[in-house]
Short mmCIF file of C-alpha atoms in Angstrom, two decimals:
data_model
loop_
_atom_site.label_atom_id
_atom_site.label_comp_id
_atom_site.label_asym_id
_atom_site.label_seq_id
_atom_site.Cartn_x
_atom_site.Cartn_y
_atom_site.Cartn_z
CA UNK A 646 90.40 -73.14 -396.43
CA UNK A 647 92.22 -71.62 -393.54
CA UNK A 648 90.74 -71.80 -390.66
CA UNK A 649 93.68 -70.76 -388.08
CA UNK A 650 92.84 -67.16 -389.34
CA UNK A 651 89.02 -67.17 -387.81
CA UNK A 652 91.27 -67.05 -384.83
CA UNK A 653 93.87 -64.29 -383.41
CA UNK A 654 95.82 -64.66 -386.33
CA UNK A 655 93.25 -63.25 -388.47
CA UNK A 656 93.80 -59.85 -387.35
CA UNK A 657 97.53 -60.04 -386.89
CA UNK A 658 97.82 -60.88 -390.66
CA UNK A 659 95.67 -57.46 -391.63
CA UNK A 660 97.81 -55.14 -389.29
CA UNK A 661 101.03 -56.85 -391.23
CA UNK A 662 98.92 -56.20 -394.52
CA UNK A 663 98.02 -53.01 -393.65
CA UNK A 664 101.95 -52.16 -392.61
CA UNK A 665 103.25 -53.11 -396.27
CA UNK A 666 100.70 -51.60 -398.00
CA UNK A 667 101.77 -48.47 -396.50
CA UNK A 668 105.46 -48.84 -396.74
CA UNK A 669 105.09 -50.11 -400.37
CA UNK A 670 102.78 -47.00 -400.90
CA UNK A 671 105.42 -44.50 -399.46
CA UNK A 672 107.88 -46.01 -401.28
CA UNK A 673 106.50 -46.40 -404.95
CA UNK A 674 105.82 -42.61 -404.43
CA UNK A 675 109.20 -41.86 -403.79
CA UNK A 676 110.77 -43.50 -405.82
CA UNK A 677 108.14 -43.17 -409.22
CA UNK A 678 108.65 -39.73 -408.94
CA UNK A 679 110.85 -37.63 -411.10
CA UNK A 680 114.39 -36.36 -409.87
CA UNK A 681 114.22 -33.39 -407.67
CA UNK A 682 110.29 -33.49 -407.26
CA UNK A 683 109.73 -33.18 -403.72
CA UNK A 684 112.80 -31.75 -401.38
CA UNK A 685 115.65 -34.08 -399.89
CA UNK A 686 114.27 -33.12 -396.35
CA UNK A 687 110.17 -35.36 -397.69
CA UNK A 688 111.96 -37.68 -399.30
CA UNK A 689 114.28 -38.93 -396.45
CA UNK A 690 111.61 -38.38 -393.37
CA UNK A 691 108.85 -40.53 -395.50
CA UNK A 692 111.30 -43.13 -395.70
CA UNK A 693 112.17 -42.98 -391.92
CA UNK A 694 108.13 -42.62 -391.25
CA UNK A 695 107.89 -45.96 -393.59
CA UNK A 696 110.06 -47.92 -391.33
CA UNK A 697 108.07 -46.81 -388.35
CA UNK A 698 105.49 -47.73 -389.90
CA UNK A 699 106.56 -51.14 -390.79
CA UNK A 700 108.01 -51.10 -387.23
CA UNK A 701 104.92 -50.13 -385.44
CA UNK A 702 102.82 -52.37 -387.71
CA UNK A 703 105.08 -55.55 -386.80
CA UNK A 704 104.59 -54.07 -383.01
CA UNK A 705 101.20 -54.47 -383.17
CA UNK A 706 101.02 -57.78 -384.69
CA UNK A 707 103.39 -59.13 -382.11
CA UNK A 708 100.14 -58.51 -379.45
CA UNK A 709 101.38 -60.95 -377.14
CA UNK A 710 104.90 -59.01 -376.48
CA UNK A 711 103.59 -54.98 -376.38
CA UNK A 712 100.29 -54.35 -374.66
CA UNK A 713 97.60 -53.98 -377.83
CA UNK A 714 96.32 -50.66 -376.76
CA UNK A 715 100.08 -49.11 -376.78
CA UNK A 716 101.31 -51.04 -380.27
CA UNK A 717 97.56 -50.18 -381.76
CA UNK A 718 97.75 -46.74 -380.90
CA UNK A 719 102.01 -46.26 -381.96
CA UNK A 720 100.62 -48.20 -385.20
CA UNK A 721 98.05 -45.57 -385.68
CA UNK A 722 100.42 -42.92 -385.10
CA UNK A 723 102.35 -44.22 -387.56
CA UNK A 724 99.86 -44.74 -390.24
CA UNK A 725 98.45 -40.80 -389.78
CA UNK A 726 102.56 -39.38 -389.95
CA UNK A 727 102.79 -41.58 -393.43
CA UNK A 728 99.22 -40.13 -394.96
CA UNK A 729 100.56 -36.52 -394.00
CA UNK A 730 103.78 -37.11 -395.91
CA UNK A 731 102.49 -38.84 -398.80
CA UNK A 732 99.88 -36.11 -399.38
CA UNK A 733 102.48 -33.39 -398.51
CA UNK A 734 104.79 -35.20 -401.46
CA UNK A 735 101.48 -36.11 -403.89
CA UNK A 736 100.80 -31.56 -403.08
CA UNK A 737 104.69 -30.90 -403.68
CA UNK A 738 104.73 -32.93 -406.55
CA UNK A 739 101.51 -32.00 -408.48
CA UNK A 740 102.53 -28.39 -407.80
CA UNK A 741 105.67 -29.37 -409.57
CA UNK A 742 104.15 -30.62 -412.49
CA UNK A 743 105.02 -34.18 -411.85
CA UNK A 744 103.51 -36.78 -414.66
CA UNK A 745 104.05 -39.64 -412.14
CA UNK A 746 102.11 -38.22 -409.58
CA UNK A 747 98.61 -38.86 -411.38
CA UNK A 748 99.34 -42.72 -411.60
CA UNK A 749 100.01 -42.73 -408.17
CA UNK A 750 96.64 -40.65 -407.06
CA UNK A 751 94.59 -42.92 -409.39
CA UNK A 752 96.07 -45.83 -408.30
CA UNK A 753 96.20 -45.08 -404.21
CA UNK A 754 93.48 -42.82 -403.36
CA UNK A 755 91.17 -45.66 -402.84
CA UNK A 756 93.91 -47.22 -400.35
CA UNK A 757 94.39 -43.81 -398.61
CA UNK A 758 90.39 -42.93 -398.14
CA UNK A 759 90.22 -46.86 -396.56
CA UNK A 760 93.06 -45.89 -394.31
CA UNK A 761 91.80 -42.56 -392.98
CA UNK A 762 88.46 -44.69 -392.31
CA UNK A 763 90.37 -47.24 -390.76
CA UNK A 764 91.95 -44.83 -388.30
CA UNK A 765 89.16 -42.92 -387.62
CA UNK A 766 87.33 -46.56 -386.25
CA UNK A 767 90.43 -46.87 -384.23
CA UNK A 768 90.54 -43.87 -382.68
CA UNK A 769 86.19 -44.12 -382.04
CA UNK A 770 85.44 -41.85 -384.31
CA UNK A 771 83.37 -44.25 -386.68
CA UNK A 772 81.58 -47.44 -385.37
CA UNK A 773 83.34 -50.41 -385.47
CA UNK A 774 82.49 -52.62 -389.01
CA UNK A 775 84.57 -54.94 -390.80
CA UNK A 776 83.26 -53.27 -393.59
CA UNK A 777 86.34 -51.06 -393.55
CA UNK A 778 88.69 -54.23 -393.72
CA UNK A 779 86.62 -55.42 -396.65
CA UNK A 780 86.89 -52.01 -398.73
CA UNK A 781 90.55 -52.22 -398.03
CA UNK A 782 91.14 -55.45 -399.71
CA UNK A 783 89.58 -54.09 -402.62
CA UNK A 784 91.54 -51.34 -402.67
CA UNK A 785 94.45 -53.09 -402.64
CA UNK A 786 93.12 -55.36 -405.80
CA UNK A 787 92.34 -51.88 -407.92
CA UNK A 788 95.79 -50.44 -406.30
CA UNK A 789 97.20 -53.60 -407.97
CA UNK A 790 95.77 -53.57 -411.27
CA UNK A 791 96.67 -49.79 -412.16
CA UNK A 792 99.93 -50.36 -410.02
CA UNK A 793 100.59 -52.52 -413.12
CA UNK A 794 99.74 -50.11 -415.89
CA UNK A 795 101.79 -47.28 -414.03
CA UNK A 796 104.77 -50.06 -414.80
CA UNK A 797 104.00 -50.66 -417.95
CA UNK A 798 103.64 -47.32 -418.99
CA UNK A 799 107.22 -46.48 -417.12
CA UNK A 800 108.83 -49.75 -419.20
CA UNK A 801 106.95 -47.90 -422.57
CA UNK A 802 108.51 -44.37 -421.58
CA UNK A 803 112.04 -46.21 -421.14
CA UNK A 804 112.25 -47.81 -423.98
CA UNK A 805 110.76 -44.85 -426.53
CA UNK A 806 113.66 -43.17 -424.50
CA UNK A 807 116.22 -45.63 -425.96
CA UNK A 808 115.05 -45.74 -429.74
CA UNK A 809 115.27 -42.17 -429.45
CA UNK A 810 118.80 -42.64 -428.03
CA UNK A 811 119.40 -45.47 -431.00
CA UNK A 812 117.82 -43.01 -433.65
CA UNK A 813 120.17 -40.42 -432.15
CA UNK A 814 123.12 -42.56 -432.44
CA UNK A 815 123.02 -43.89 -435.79
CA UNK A 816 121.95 -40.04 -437.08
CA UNK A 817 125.42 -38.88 -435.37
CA UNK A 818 127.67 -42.27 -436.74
CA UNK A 819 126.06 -41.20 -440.16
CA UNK A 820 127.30 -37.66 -439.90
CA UNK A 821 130.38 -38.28 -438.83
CA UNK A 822 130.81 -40.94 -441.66
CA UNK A 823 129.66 -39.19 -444.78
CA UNK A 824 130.58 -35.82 -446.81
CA UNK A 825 127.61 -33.68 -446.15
CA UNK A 826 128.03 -32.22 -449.93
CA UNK A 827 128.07 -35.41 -451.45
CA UNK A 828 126.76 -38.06 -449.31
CA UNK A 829 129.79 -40.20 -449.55
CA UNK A 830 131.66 -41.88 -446.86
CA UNK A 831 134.61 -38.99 -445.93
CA UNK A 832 138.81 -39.52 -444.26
CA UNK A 833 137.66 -41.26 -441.13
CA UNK A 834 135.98 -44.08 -443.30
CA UNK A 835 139.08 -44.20 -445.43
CA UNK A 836 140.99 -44.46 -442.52
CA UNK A 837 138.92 -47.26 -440.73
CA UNK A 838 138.93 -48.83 -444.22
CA UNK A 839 142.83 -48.40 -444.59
#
């Protein structure tokens, strides 16, 4: 169907795949989890290590401006600083007692195991196989499908958080409306009314 990516392009396309899996990973972890989680100091260097990564990944797509054994090796650099920080955060958070963090180690650990396999090739310390690139595309597809129940539970949470703000509401108008002896409406009714 595409045949310009049995070419160079091919492989460009996976390192820019690769890149925003990893920046959407780092940042769907930062940002599903609860306020005050992981410290300030995680939270702002994985964002700085997901724009390297994104930076570094874009590097080494780009093989005809940066040497590929310099961009291939920053990219892999990259890609080990985000798995330290997202398991330091998914370890910080756990320890925490974060809910959110469970979705998220359901949902990714199949992405992260492909990645440490994928930088262990590049570094030679597993053969080369393209089996690796396979297993990552179907970690992405099971990443995707509980990526979408984590969201749907999150929209579920949000909105039993607002009928129990609405019940909470109408439960406070009511008091403030009605003699609690009696039941009947009170002054500030009367005075609405008046």
């Amino acid at each position: 169907l595409m045949p310009f990516l049995a070419g160079a392009w091919g492989p460009r396309l996976s390192l820019l795949l690769v890149a925003g899996c990893l920046v959407s990973s780092m940042m769907f972890l930062l940002t599903m989890l609860e306020a005050g989680m992981v410290p300030r100091w995680l939270d702002i260097a994985g964002r700085v290590v997901a724009g390297l990564v994104l930076l570094t990944g874009l590097l080494a797509a780009a093989d005809m401006l940066v040497a590929p054994a310099i961009s291939d090796r920053l990219f892999n650099i990259a890609m080990m600083a985000v798995t330290g920080i997202t398991a330091a955060a998914i370890w910080i958070g756990a320890a925490r007692g974060s809910r959110a963090v469970m979705f998220y180690v359901v949902g990714w650990s199949p992405v992260l195991l492909v990645l440490m396999l994928r930088i262990a090739r590049n570094f030679g310390l597993v053969p080369q196989s393209d089996v690796v690139d396979q297993a990552g595309f179907l970690a992405l597809a099971w990443e995707g499908v509980l990526l979408a129940l984590a969201i749907a539970d999150r929209y579920r949470q949000i909105s039993d958080e607002n009928d129990a703000a609405d019940a909470e509401r109408q439960s406070l108008i009511q008091v403030a409306m009605t003699d609690p002896l009696t039941g009947l409406a009170n002054r500030v009714v009367f005075q609405q009314r008046l």
